[in-house]
mmCIF file of C-alpha atoms in Angstrom:
data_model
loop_
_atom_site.group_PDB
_atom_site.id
_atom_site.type_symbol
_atom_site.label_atom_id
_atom_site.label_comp_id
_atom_site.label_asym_id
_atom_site.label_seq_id
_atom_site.Cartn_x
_atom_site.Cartn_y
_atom_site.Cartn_z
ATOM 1 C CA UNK A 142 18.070 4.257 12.503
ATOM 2 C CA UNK A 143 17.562 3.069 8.932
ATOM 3 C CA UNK A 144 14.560 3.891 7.608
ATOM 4 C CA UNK A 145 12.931 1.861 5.179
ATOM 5 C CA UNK A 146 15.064 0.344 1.960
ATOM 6 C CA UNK A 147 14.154 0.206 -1.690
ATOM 7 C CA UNK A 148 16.245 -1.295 -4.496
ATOM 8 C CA UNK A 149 16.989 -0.867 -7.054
ATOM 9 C CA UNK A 150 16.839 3.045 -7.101
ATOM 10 C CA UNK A 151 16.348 2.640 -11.174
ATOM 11 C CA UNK A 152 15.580 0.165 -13.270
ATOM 12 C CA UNK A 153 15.054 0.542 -17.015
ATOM 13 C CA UNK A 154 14.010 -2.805 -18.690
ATOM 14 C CA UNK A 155 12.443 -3.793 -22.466
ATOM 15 C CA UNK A 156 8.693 -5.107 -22.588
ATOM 16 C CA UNK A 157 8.161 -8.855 -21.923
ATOM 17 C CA UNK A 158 11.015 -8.674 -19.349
ATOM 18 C CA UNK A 159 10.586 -10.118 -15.623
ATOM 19 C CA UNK A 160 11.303 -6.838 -13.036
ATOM 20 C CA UNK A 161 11.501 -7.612 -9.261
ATOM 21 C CA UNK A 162 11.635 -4.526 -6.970
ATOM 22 C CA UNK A 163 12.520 -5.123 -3.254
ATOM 23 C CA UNK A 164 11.960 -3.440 -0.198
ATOM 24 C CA UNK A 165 13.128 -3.991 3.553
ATOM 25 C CA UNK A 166 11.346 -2.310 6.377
ATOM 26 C CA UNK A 167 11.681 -0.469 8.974
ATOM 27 C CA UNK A 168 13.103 -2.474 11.885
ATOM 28 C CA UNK A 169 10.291 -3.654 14.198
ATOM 29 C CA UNK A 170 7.224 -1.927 11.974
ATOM 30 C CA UNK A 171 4.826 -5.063 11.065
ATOM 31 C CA UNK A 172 2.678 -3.393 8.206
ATOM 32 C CA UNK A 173 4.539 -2.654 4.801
ATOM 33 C CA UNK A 174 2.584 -1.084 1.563
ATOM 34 C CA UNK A 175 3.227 -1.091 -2.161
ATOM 35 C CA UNK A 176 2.127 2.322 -3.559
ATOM 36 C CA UNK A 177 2.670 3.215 -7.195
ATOM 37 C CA UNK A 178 3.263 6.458 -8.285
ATOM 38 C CA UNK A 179 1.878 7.840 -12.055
ATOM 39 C CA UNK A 180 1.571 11.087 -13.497
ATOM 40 C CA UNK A 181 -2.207 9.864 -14.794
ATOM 41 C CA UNK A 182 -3.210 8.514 -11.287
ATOM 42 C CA UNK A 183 -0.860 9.785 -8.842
ATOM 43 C CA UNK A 184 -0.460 7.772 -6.064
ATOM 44 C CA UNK A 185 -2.290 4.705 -5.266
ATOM 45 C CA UNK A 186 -2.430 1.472 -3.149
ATOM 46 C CA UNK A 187 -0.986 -1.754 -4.685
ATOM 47 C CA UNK A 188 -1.191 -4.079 -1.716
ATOM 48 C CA UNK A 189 -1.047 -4.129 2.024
ATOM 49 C CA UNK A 190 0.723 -6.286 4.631
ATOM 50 C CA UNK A 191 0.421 -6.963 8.138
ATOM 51 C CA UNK A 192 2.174 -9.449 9.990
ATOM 52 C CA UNK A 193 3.966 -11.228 6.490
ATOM 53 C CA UNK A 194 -0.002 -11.688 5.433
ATOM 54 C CA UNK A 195 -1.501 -9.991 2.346
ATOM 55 C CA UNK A 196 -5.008 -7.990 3.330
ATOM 56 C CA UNK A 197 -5.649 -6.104 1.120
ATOM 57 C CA UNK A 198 -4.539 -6.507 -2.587
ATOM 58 C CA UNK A 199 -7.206 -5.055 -4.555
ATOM 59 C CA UNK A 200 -4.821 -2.555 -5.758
ATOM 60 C CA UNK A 201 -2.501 -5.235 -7.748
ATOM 61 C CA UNK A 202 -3.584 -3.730 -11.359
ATOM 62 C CA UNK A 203 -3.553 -7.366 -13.013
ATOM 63 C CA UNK A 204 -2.110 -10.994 -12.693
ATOM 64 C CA UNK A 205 1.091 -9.405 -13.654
ATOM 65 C CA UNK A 206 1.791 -7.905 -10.797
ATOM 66 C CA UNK A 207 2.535 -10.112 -7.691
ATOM 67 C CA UNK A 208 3.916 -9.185 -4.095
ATOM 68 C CA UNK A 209 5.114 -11.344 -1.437
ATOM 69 C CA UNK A 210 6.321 -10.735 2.235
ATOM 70 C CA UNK A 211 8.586 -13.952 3.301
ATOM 71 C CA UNK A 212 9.760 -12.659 6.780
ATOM 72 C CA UNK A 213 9.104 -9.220 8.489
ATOM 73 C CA UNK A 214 12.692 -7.664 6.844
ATOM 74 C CA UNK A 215 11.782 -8.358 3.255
ATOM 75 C CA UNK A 216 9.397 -7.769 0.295
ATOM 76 C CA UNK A 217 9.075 -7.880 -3.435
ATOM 77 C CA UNK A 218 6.981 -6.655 -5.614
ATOM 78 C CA UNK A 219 7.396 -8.586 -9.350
ATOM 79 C CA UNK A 220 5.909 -7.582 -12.851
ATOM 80 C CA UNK A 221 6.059 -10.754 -15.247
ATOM 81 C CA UNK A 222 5.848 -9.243 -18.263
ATOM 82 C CA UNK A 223 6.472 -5.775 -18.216
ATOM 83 C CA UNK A 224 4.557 -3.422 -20.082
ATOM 84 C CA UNK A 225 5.466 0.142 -21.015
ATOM 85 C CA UNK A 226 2.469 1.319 -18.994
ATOM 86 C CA UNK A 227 4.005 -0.325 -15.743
ATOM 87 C CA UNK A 228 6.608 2.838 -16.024
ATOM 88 C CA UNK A 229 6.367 4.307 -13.029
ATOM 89 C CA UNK A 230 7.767 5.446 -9.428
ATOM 90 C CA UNK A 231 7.137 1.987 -6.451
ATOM 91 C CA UNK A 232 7.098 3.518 -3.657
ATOM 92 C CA UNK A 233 7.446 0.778 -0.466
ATOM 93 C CA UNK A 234 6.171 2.079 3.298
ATOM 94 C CA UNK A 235 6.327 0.420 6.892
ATOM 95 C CA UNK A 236 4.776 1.502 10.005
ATOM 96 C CA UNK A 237 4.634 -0.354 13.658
ATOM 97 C CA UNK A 238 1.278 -1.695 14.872
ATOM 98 C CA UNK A 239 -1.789 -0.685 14.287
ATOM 99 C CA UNK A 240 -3.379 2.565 12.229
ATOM 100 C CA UNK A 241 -2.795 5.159 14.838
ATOM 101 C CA UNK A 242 0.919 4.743 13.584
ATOM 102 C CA UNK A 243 2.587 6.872 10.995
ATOM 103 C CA UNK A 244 3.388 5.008 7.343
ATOM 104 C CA UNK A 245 7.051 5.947 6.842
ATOM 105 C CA UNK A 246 7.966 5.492 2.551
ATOM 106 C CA UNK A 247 11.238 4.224 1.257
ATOM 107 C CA UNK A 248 12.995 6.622 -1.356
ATOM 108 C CA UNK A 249 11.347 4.813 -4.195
ATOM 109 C CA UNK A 250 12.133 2.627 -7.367
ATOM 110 C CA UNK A 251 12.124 4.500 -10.421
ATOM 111 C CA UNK A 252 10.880 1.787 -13.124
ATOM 112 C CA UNK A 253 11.169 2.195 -16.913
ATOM 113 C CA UNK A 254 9.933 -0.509 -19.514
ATOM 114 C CA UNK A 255 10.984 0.456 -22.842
ATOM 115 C CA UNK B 36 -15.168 5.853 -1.374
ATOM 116 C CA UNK B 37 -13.003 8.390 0.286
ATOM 117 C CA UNK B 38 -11.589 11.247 -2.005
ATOM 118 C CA UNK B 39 -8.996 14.128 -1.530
ATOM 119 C CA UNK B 40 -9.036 17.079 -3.737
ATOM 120 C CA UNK B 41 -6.361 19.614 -3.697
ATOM 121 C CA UNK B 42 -7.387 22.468 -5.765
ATOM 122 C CA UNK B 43 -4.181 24.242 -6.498
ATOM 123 C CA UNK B 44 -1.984 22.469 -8.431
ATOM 124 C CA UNK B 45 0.959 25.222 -8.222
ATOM 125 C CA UNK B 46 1.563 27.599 -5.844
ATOM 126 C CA UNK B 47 4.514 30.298 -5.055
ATOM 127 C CA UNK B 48 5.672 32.075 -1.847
ATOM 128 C CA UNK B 49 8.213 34.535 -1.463
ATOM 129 C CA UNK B 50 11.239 33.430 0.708
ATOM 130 C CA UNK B 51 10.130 34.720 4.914
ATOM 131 C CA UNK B 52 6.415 34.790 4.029
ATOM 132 C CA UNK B 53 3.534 32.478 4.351
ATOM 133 C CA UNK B 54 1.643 30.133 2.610
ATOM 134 C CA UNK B 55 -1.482 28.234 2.907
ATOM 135 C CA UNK B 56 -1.887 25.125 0.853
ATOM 136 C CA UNK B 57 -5.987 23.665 0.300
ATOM 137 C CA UNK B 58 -7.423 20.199 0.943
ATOM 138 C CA UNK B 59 -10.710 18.942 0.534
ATOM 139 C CA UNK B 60 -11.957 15.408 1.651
ATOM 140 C CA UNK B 61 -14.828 13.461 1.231
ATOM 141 C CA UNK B 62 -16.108 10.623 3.746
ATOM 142 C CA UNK B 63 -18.848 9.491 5.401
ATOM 143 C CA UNK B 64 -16.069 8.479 8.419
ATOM 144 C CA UNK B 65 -16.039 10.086 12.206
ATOM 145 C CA UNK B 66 -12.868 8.354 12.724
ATOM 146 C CA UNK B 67 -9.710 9.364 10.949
ATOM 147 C CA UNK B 68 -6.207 10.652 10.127
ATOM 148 C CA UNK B 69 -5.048 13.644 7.773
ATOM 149 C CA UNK B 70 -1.556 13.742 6.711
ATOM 150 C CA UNK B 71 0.809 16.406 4.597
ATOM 151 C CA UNK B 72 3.576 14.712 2.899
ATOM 152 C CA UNK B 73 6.381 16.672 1.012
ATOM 153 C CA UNK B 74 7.955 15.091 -1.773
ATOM 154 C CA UNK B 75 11.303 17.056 -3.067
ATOM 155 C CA UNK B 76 12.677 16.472 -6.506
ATOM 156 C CA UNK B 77 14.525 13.471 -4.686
ATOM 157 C CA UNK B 78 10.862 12.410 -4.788
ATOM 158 C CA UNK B 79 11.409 10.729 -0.921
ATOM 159 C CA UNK B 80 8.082 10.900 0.196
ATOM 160 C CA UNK B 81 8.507 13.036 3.514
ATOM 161 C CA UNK B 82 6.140 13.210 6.608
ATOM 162 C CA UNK B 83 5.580 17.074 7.679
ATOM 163 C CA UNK B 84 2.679 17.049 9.726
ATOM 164 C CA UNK B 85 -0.942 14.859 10.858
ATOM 165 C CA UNK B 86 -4.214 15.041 12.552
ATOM 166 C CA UNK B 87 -6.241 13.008 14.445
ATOM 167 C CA UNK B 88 -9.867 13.933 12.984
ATOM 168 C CA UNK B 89 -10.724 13.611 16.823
ATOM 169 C CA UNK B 90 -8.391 16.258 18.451
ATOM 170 C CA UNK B 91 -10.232 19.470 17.637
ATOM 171 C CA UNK B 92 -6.935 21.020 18.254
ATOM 172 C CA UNK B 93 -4.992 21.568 15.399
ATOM 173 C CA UNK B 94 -1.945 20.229 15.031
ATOM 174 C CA UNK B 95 1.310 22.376 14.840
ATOM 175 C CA UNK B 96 4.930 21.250 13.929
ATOM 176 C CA UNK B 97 7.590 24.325 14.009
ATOM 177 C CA UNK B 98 6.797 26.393 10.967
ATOM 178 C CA UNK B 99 3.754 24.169 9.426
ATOM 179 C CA UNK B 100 0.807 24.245 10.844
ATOM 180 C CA UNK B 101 -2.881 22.809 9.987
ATOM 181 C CA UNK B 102 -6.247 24.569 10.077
ATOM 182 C CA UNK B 103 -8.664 21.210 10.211
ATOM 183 C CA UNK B 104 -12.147 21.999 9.988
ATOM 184 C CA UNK B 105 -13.979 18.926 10.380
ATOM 185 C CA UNK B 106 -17.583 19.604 9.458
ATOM 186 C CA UNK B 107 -16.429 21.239 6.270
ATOM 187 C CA UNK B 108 -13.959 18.418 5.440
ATOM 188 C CA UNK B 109 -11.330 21.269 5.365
ATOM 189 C CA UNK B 110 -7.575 20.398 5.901
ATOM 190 C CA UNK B 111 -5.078 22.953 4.830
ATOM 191 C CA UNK B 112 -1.734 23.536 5.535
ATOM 192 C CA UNK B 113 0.432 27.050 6.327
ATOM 193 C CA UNK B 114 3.706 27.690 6.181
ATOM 194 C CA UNK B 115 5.348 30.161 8.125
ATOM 195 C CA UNK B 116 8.435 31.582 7.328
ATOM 196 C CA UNK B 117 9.016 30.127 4.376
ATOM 197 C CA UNK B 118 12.545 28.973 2.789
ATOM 198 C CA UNK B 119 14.327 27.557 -0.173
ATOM 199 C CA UNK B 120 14.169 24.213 1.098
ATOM 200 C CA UNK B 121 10.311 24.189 1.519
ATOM 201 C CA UNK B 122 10.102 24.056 -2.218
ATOM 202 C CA UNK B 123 8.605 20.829 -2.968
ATOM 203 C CA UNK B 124 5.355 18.717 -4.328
ATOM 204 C CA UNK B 125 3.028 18.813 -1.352
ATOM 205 C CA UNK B 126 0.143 15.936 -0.562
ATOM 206 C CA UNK B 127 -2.749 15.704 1.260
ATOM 207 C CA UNK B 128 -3.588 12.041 2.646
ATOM 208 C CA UNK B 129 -6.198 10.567 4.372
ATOM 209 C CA UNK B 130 -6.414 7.352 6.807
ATOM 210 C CA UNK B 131 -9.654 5.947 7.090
ATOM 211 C CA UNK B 132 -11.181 3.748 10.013
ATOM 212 C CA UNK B 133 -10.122 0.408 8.415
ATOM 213 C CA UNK B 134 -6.357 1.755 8.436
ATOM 214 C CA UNK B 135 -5.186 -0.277 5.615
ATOM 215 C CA UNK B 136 -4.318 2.829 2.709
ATOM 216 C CA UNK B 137 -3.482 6.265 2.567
ATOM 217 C CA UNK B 138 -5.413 8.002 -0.255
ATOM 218 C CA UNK B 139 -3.873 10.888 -1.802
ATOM 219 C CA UNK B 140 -4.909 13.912 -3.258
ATOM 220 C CA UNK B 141 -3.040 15.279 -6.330
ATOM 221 C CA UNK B 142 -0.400 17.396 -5.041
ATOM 222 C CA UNK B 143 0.389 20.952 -5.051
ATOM 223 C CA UNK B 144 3.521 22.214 -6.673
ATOM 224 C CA UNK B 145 5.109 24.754 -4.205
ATOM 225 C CA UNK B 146 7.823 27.269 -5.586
ATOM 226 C CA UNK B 147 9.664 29.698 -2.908
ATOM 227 C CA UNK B 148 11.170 32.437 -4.504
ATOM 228 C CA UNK B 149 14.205 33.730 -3.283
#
């Protein structure tokens, strides 16, 4: 089985630029997450899915960041601009069902903005 | 909030021996999940072992096991038998009630020495 699937692998971009990282779940899991990976704050939260709907998005750092679900086999997470700071490792996970379910992370997205 | 503190940020093992890594959590929860991740310099975010906070039994998985001390918020993980491959950033998680986000402690650096 596929697991879950992040592109790109890298991206290296210049400030001000629009970046749109993708993710495709696991087939059949029904929750995905955005987590963001930082030297200065390790890993956190971005935003949650369940069922296509956003609950829980208190983790989006600023209007720049948006994230949207269209079906269950595909995500995005944008940054309009990009900022330096945004540099960083996007990490996208998927699990089936409810919470007693394992989350299950992609290989990551390895973002620079120059 | 919840909170997970691991308090070694490196740690070394000689190849065949064993290790125990630390965890610390905070909550005022009765109902959770405890997770080890591994993340190798690929930086793919690995499952390697969890706990349901009500199984007092803890949980083993081949050569990792977990000593999970509830009332002291204790969660720490030993490796038996330890090789090359083992040789990775390690990270405590924790899964509250709501089940929406893991939240990570800091990682320990583990080096096996041949």
């Amino acid at each position: 089985d596929a697991g879950v699937i992040q592109s790109p692998r890298h991206e290296v971009t210049e400030m001000g630029q629009e970046v749109t990282l993708r993710c495709k779940p696991i087939s059949g899991h029904n929750s995905l997450f955005w987590y963001r990976q930082t030297m200065m704050r390790g890993l956190e939260l971005l935003i949650y899915f369940n069922n296509n709907v956003p609950i829980d998005d208190s983790g989006m750092p600023e209007d720049r960041f948006s994230a949207k679900m269209p079906n269950a086999s595909f995500s995005t997470l944008k940054i309009q601009p990009s900022e330096p700071r945004d540099s960083a490792v996007y990490f996208c996970a998927s699990r089936y069902s409810g919470r007693t379910d394992t989350q299950y992370f992609g290989p990551g997205t390895r973002l620079t903005v120059l | 909030a919840q909170t997970v503190t691991q308090s070694q940020p490196e740690m070394s093992v000689q190849e065949a021996e064993t290790v125990t890594l630390s965890c610390t959590y905070d909550t005022s929860e009765s109902d959770y999940y405890l997770f080890w991740y591994k993340q190798p310099p690929s930086r793919q975010m690995i499952l390697v072992i969890r706990q349901e906070a009500y199984k007092q039994q803890n949980a083993t998985e081949n050569r990792f096991s977990v000593n999970f001390q509830k009332a002291a918020k204790s969660f720490s993980l030993k490796i038996s038998d330890s090789q090359l491959g083992d040789a990775a950033m390690y990270f405590c998680a924790y899964e509250g009630a709501s089940g929406s986000r893991l939240t990570f402690g800091e990682g320990t650096q583990l080096t096996v020495n041949p």
